[in-house]
Short mmCIF file of C-alpha atoms in Angstrom, two decimals:
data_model
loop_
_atom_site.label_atom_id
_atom_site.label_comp_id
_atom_site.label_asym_id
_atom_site.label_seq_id
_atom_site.Cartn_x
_atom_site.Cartn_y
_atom_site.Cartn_z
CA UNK A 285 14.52 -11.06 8.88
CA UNK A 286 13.34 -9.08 11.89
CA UNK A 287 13.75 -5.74 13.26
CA UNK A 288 11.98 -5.21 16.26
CA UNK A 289 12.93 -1.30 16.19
CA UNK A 290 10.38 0.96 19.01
CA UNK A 291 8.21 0.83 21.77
CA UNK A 292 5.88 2.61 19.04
CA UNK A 293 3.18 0.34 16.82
CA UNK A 294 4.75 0.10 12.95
CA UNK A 295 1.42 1.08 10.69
CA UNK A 296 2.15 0.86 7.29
CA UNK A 297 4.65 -0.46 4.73
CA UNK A 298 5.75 0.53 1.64
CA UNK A 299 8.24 -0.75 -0.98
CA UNK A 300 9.30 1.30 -3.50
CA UNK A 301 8.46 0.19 -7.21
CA UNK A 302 11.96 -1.12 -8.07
CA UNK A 303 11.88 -2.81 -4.71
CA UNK A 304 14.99 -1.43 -3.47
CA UNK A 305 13.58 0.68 -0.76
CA UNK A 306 11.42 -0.42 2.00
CA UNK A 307 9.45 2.93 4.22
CA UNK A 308 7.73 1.32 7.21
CA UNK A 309 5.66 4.10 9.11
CA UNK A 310 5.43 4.10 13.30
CA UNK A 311 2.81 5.36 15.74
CA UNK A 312 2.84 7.04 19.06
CA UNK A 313 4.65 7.60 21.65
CA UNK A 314 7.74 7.71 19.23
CA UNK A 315 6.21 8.58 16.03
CA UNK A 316 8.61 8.14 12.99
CA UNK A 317 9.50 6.76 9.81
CA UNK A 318 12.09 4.27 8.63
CA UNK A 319 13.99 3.80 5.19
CA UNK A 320 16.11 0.82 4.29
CA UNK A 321 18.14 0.12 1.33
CA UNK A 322 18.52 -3.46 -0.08
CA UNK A 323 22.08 -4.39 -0.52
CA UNK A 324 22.95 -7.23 -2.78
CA UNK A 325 26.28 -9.04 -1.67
CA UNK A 326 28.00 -11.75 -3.61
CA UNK A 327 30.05 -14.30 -1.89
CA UNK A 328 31.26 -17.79 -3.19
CA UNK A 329 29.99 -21.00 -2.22
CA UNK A 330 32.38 -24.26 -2.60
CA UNK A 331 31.52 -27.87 -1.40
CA UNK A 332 34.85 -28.79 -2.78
CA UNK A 333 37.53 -27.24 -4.16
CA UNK A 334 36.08 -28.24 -8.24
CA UNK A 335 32.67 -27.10 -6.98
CA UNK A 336 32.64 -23.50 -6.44
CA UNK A 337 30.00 -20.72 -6.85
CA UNK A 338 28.72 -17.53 -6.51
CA UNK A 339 25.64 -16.93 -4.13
CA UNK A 340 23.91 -13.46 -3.90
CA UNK A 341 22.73 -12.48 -0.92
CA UNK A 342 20.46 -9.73 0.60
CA UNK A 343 20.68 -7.32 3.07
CA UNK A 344 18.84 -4.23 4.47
CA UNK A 345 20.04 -1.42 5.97
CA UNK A 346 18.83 1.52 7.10
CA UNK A 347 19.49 4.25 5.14
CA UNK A 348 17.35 7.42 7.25
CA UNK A 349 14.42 8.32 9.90
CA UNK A 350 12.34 10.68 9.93
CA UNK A 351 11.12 12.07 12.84
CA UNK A 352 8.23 14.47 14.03
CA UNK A 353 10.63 16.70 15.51
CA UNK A 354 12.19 17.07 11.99
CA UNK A 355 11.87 20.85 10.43
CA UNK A 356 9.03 21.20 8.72
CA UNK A 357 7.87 17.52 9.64
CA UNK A 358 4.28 16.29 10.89
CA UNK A 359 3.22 17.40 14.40
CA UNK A 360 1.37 14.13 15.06
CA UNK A 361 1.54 10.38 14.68
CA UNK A 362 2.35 9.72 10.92
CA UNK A 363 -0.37 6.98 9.99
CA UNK A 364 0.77 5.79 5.76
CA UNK A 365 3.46 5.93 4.12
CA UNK A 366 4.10 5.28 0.40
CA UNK A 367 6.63 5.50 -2.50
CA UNK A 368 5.59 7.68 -5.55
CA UNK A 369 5.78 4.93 -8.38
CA UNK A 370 7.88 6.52 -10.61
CA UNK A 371 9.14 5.31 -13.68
CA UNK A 372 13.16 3.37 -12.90
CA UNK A 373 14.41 3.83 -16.39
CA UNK A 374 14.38 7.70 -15.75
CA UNK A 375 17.35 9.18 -13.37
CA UNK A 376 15.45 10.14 -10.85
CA UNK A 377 15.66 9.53 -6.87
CA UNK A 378 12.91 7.96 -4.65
CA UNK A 379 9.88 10.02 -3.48
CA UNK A 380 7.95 9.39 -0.78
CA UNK A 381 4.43 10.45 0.83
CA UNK A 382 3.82 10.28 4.42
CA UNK A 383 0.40 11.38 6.23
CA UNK A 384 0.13 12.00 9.72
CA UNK A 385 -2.90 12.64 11.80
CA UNK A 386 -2.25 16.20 11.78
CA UNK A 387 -3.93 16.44 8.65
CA UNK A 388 -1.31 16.94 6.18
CA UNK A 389 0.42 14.85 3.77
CA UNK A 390 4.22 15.54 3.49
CA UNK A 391 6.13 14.81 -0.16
CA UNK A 392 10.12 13.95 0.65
CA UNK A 393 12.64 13.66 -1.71
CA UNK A 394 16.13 11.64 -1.35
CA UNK A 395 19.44 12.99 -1.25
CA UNK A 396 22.75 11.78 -0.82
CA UNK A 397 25.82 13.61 -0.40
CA UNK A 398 28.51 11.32 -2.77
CA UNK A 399 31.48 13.22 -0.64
CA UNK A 400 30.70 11.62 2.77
CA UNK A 401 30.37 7.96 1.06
CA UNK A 402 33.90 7.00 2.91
CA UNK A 403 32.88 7.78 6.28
CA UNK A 404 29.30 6.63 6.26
CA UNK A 405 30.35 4.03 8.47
CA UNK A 406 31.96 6.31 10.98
CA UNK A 407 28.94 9.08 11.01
CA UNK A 408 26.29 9.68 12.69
CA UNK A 409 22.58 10.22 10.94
CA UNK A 410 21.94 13.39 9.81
CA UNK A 411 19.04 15.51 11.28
CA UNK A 412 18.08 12.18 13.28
CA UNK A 413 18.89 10.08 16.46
CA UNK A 414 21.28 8.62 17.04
CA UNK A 415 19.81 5.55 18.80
CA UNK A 416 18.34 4.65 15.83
CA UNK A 417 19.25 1.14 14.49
CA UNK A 418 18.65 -1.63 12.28
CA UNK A 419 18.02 -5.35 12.81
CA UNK A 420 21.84 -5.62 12.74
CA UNK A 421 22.47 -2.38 15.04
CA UNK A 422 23.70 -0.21 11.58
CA UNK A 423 23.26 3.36 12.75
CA UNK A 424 21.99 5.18 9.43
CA UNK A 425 23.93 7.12 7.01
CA UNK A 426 24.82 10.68 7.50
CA UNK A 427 24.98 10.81 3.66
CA UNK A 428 21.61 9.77 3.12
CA UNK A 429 18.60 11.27 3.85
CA UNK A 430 14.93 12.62 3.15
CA UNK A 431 13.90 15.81 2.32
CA UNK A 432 10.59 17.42 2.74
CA UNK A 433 9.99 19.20 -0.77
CA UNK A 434 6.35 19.95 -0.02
CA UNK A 435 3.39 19.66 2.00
CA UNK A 436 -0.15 18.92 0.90
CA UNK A 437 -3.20 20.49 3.39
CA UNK A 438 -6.74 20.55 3.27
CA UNK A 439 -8.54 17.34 5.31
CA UNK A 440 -9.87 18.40 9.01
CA UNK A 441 -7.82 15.76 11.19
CA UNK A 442 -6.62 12.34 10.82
CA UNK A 443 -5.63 11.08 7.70
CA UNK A 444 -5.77 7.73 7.78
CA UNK A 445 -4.19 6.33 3.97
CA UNK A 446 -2.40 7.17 0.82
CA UNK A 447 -2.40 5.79 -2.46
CA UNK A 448 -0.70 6.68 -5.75
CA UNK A 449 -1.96 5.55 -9.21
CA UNK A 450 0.25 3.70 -11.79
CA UNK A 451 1.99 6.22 -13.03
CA UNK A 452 2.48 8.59 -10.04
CA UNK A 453 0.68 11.42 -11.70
CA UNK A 454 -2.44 11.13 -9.08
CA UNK A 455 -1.97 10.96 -5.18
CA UNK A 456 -4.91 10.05 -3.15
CA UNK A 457 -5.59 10.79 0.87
CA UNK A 458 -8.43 10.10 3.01
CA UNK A 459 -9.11 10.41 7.13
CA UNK A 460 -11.53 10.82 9.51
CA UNK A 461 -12.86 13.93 7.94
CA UNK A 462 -15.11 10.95 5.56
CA UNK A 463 -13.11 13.04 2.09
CA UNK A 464 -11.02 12.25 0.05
CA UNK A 465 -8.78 14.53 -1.78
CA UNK A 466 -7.17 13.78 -4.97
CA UNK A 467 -3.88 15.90 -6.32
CA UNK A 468 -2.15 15.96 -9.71
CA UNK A 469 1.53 15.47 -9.42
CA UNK A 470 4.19 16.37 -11.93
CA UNK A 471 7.32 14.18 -10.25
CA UNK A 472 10.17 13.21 -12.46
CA UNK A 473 9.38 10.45 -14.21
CA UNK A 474 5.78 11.15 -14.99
CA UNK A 475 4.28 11.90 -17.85
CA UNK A 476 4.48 16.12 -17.90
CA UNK A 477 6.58 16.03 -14.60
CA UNK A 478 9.47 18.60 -13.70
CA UNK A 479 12.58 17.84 -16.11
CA UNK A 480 14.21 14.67 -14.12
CA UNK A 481 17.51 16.33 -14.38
CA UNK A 482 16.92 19.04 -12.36
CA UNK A 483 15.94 18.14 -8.31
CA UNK A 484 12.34 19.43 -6.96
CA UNK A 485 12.68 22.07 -4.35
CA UNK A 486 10.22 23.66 -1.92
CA UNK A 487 9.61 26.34 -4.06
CA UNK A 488 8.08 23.67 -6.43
CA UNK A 489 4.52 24.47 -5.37
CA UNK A 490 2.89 23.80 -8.72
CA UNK A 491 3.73 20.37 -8.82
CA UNK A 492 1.08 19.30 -7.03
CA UNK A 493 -2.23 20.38 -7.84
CA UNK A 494 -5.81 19.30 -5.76
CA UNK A 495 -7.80 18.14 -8.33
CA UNK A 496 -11.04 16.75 -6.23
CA UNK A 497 -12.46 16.43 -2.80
CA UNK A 498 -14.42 13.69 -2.79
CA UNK A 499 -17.58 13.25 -0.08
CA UNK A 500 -20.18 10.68 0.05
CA UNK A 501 -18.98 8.33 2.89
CA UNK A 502 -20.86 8.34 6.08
CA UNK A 503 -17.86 7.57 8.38
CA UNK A 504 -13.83 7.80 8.23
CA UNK A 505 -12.48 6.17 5.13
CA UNK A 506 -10.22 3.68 5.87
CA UNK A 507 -8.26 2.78 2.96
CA UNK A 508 -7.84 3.62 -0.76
CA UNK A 509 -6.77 2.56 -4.07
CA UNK A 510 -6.73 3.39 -7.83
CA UNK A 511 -7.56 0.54 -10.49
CA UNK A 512 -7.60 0.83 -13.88
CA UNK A 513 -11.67 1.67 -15.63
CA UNK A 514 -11.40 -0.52 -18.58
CA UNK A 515 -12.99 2.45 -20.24
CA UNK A 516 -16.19 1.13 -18.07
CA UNK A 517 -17.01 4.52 -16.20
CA UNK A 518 -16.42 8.14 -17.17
CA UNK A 519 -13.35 9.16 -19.13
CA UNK A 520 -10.84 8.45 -17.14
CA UNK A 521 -8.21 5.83 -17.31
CA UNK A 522 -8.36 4.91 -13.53
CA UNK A 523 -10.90 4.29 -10.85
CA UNK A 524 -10.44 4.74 -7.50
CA UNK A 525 -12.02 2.92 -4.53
CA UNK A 526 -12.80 4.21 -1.32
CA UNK A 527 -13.61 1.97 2.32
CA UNK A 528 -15.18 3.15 5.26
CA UNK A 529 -16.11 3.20 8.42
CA UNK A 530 -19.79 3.19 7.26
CA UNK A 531 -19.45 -0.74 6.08
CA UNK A 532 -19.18 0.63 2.55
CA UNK A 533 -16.77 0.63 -0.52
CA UNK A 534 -17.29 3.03 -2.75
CA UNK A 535 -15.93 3.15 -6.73
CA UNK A 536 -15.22 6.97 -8.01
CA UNK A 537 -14.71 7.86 -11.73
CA UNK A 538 -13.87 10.50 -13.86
CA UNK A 539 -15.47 12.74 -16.29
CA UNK A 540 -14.88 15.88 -18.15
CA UNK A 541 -12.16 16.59 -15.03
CA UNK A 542 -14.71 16.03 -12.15
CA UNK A 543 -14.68 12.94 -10.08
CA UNK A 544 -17.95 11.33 -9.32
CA UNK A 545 -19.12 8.38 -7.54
CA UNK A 546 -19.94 6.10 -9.40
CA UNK A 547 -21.18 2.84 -7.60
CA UNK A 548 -21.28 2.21 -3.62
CA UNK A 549 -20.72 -1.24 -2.65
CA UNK A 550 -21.61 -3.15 0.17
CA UNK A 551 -25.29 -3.49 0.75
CA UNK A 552 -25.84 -5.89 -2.13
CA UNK A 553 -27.04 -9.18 -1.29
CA UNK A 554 -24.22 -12.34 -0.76
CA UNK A 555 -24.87 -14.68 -3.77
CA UNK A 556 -26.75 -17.82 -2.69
CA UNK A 557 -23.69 -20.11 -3.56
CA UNK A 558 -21.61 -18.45 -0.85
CA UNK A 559 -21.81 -18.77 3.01
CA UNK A 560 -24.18 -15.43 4.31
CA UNK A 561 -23.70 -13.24 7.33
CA UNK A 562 -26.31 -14.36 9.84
CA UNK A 563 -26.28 -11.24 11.73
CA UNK A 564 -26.56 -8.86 8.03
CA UNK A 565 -29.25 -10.55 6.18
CA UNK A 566 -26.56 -11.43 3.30
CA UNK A 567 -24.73 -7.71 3.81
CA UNK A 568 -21.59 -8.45 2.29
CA UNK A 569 -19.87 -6.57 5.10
CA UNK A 570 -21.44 -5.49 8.52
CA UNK A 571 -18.91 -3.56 9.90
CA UNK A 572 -15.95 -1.64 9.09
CA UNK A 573 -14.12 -2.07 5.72
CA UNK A 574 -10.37 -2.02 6.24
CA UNK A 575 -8.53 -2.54 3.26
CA UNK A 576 -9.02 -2.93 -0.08
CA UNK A 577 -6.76 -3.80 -3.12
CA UNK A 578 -7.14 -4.59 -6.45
CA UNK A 579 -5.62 -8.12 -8.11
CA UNK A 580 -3.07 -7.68 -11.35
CA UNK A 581 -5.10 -6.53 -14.47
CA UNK A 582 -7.55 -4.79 -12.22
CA UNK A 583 -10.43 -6.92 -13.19
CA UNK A 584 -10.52 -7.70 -9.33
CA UNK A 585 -10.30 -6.13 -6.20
CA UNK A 586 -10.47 -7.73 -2.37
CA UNK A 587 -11.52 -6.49 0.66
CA UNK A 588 -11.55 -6.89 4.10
CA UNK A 589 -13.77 -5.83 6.88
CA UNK A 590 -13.72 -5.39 11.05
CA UNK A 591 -16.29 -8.47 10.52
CA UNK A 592 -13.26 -10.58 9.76
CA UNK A 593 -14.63 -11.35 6.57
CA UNK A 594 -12.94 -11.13 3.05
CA UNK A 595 -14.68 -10.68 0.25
CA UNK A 596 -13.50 -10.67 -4.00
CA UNK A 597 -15.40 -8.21 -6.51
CA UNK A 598 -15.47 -8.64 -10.18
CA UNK A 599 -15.56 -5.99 -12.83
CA UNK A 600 -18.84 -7.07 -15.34
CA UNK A 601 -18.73 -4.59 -18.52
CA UNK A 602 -21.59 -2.89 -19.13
CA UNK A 603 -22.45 -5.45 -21.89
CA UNK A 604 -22.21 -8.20 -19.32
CA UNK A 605 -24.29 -6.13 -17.34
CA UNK A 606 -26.76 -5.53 -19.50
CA UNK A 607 -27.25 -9.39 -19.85
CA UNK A 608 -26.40 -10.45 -16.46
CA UNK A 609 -27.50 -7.97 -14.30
CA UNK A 610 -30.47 -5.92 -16.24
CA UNK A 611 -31.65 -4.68 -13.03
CA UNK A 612 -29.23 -3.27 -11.06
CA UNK A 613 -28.93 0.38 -10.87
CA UNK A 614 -26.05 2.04 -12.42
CA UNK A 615 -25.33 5.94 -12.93
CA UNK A 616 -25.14 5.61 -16.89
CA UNK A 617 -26.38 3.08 -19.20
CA UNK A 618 -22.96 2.93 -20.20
CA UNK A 619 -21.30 1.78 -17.22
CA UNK A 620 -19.73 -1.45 -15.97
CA UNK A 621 -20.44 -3.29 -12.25
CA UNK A 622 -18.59 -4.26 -9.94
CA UNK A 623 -20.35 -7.51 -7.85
CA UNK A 624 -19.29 -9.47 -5.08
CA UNK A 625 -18.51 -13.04 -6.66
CA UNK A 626 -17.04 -14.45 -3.53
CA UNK A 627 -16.39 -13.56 0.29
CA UNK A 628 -13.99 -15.82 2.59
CA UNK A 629 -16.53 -15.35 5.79
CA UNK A 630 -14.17 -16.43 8.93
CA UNK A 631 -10.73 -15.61 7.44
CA UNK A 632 -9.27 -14.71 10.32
CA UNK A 633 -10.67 -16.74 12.42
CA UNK A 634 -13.74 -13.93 12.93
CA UNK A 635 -11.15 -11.21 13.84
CA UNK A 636 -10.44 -7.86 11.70
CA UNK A 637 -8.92 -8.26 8.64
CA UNK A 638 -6.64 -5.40 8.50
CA UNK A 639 -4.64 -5.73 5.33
CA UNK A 640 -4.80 -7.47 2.28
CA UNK A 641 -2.14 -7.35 -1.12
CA UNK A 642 -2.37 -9.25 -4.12
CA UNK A 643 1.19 -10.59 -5.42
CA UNK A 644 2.32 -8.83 -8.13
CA UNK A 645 2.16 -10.49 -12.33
CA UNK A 646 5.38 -11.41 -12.43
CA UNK A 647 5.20 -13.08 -8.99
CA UNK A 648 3.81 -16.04 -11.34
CA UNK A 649 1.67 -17.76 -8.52
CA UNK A 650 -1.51 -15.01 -8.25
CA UNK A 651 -1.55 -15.63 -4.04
CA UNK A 652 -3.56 -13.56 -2.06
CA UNK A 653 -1.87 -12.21 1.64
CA UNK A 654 -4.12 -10.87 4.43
CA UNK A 655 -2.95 -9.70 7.71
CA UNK A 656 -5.70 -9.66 10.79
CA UNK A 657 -6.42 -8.99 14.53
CA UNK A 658 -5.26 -12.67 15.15
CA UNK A 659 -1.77 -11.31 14.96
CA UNK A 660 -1.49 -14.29 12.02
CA UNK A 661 -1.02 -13.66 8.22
CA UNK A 662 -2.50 -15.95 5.56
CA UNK A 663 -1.52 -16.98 2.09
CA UNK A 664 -4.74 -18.00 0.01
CA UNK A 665 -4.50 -19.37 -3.33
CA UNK A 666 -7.48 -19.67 -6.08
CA UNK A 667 -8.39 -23.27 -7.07
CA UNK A 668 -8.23 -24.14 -10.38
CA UNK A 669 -11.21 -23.61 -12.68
CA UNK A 670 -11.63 -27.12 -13.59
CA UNK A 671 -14.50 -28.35 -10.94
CA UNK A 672 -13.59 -25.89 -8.80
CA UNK A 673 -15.47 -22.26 -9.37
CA UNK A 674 -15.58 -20.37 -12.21
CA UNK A 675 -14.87 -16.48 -12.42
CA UNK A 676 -18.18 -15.72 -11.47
CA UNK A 677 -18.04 -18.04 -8.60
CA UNK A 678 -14.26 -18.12 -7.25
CA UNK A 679 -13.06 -20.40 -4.58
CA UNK A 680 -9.85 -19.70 -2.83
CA UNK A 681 -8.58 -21.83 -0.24
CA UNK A 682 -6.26 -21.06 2.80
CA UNK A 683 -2.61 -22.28 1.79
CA UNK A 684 -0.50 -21.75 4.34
CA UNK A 685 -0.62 -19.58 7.95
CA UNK A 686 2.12 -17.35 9.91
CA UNK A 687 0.51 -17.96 13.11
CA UNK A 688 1.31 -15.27 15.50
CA UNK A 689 3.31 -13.54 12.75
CA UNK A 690 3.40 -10.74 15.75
CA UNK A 691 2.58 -9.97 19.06
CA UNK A 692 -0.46 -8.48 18.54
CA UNK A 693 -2.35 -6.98 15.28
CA UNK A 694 -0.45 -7.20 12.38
CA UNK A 695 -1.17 -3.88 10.26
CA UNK A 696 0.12 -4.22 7.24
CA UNK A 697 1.39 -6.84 4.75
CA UNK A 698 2.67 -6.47 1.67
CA UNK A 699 4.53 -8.55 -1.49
CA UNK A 700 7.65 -6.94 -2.87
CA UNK A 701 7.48 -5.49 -6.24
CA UNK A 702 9.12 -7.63 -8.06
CA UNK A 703 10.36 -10.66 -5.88
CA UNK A 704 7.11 -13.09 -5.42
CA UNK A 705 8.82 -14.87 -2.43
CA UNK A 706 9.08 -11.96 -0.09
CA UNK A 707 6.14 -10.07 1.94
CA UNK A 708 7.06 -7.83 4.70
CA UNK A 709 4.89 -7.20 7.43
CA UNK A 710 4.48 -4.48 10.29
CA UNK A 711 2.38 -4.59 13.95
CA UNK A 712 1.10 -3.78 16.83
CA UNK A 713 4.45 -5.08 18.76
CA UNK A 714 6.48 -1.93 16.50
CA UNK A 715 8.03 -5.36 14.56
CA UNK A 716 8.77 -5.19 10.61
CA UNK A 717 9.59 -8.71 9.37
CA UNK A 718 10.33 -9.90 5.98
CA UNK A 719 9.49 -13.20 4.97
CA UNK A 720 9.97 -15.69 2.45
CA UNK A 721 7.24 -17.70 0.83
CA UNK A 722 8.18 -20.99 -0.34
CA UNK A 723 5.55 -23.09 -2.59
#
């Protein structure tokens, strides 16, 4: 499926933890966001009149837009977007966090008016334009829309991502300004968030709380993402990592309530079994880091830099460490590493690697997507262990290849939440297209 939408470059995706709502983010000159609903259909199937059943199909439609001319919306181009992961078995409705490059991050909640369900065909959108369409020219319900509930300031300019942990209790942003700022959330559906039966309002200012700003980086940070510690640094359940302008990655813990960096990445040396960088003296990345995100189980991350090189990291506990690694520097004797155990060094055929997403567990196949300046995505799968790499040395081979996937950079990719044959993807050309992945 394709929906080739604006004039405007589509950023970022997001699908919401269920998987049932799909944000895609677009740039300047017509800066917006888009949210579509999946539909399931059921229609029979019959090859004969003794042969009959029932297929389910999909179907996406476009529930709302927001604009930047919306009240209280951003001023500038909105650069991520992402769905608060909170918890399905609680009645609550979807949240979403968008961050523009005027330095704010805006928190929107659903609603839908159940009176106007009979003429949601006949309607137009509410609070948006009307030109606004789907891939099968649905104008957008005037039923459904998003809310702003609250907004979130503090970086200088740009913010350039946005990540939520787990649980949706932490929200992460980072920009140009080289910070990061972490906030506490209390969403419904979170562990000590506002009663679920009762909708947030914009008076709710104390559900959201900055906990951190964190500064280290020597350039913008690029991209974010929180990974479980494995009780390996500080006392926090999560990590987060940072990437940066400034070649770096950088892994930030918790302690006592502060945040701390804990380990910065990217200046150790590529191991000897795998293929250097001629021009960085075995840097694992020589220019801009671009992405990172972390494999299921969070023993793993990937990342992927301007040099068009991908690289995989491996958590070592601090006992492994200890053994392994006796002379590499860590903050506490008590703390894990992180190590590059294997880097992909041409995977885009030496362009930027933009995006990368690991499919989820219950995918059941462990494939690895990555999205580039080639305008191509790729699909790499992990050779078995058996003569082929070990966890410590990983090899992952290219499995299959969109080529030109778009018509121009493609920005974002990223595996639904719970169906392991569909990615969706978002470029330069303003295209979002959802794809299925066939073993």
């Amino acid at each position: 499926t394709t929906a080739n939408l604006t004039r405007s470059p589509a950023w970022q995706a997001s699908f919401s933890i269920d998987g049932k709502y799909l944000a895609v983010c677009f740039g300047n000159p017509d800066t917006h966001v888009k949210i579509w609903q999946c539909c399931k259909k059921r229609r029979s199937s019959s090859h004969d009149a003794n042969d009959k059943c029932v297929v389910e199909e999909e179907e996406w439609k476009l529930l709302a837009t927001i604009r930047d001319d919306d009240a209280a919306g951003h001023t500038r181009s909105i650069r991520s977007v992402s769905f608060a992961p909170t918890s399905i078995s609680y009645d609550v409705v979807p949240i979403l966090a968008t961050a523009s490059f005027d330095g704010k991050v805006l928190i929107w909640e659903y609603c839908h008016d159940d009176d106007d369900d009979e003429d949601d065909d006949l309607m137009q959108e509410k609070h948006h334009d009307n030109s606004s369409t789907n891939s099968n020219n649905e104008q957008s319900s005037t039923s459904s829309y998003f809310e702003p509930i609250a907004q979130l300031e503090g970086h200088d300019n740009e913010i350039k991502d946005l990540a939520w942990n787990t649980t949706g209790s932490l929200l992460a942003s980072c920009g140009r300004d080289k910070t990061i700022w972490i906030w506490e959330c209390f969403l419904p559906g979170t562990i000590g968030g506002v009663d679920s039966s009762n909708n947030m309002n914009e008076d709710d200012g104390e559900a959201f709380e900055c906990l951190a700003v964190l500064q280290g980086h020597d350039g913008d940070v690029k991209s974010i993402a929180f990974g479980p510690s494995h009780n390996q640094w500080g006392e926090g359940e999560e990590i987060l990592v940072s990437a940066s302008y400034d070649n770096t990655i950088k892994v930030w813990a918790e302690e006592a309530g502060d945040w701390y960096c804990a380990m910065t990445l990217g200046e150790d040396s590529v191991p000897q079994s795998m293929p250097s960088s001629s021009s960085g003296g075995g840097i694992v990345h020589t220019s801009t880091v671009w992405s990172v995100g972390f494999a299921p189980g969070g023993v793993r991350f990937f990342s992927g830099s301007d040099d068009g090189t991908m690289a995989i990291w491996k958590l070592y506990t601090a006992t492994e460490r200890n053994k392994l690694f006796p002379t590499d520097q860590v903050v506490s004797s008590t703390d894990g590493l992180w190590k590059c155990v294997g880097r992909l060094p041409d995977a885009h055929s030496s362009y930027a690697v933009f995006s990368i997403d690991c499919a989820p567990t219950r995918a059941g196949h462990g494939r690895i997507a990555s999205a580039g300046g080639d305008n191509s995505i790729n699909i790499y799968r992990e050779e078995s262990s058996v003569g082929n790499g070990t966890s410590d040395a990983p090899k992952f081979s290219l499995e299959d290849v969109a080529v030109d996937a778009h018509d121009g950079d493609v920005n974002c990719i990223k595996w639904h939440p719970r169906d392991g044959r569909c990615l969706v993807s978002c470029g330069d050309d303003g295209a979002v297209k959802l794809w299925r992945y066939i073993r």
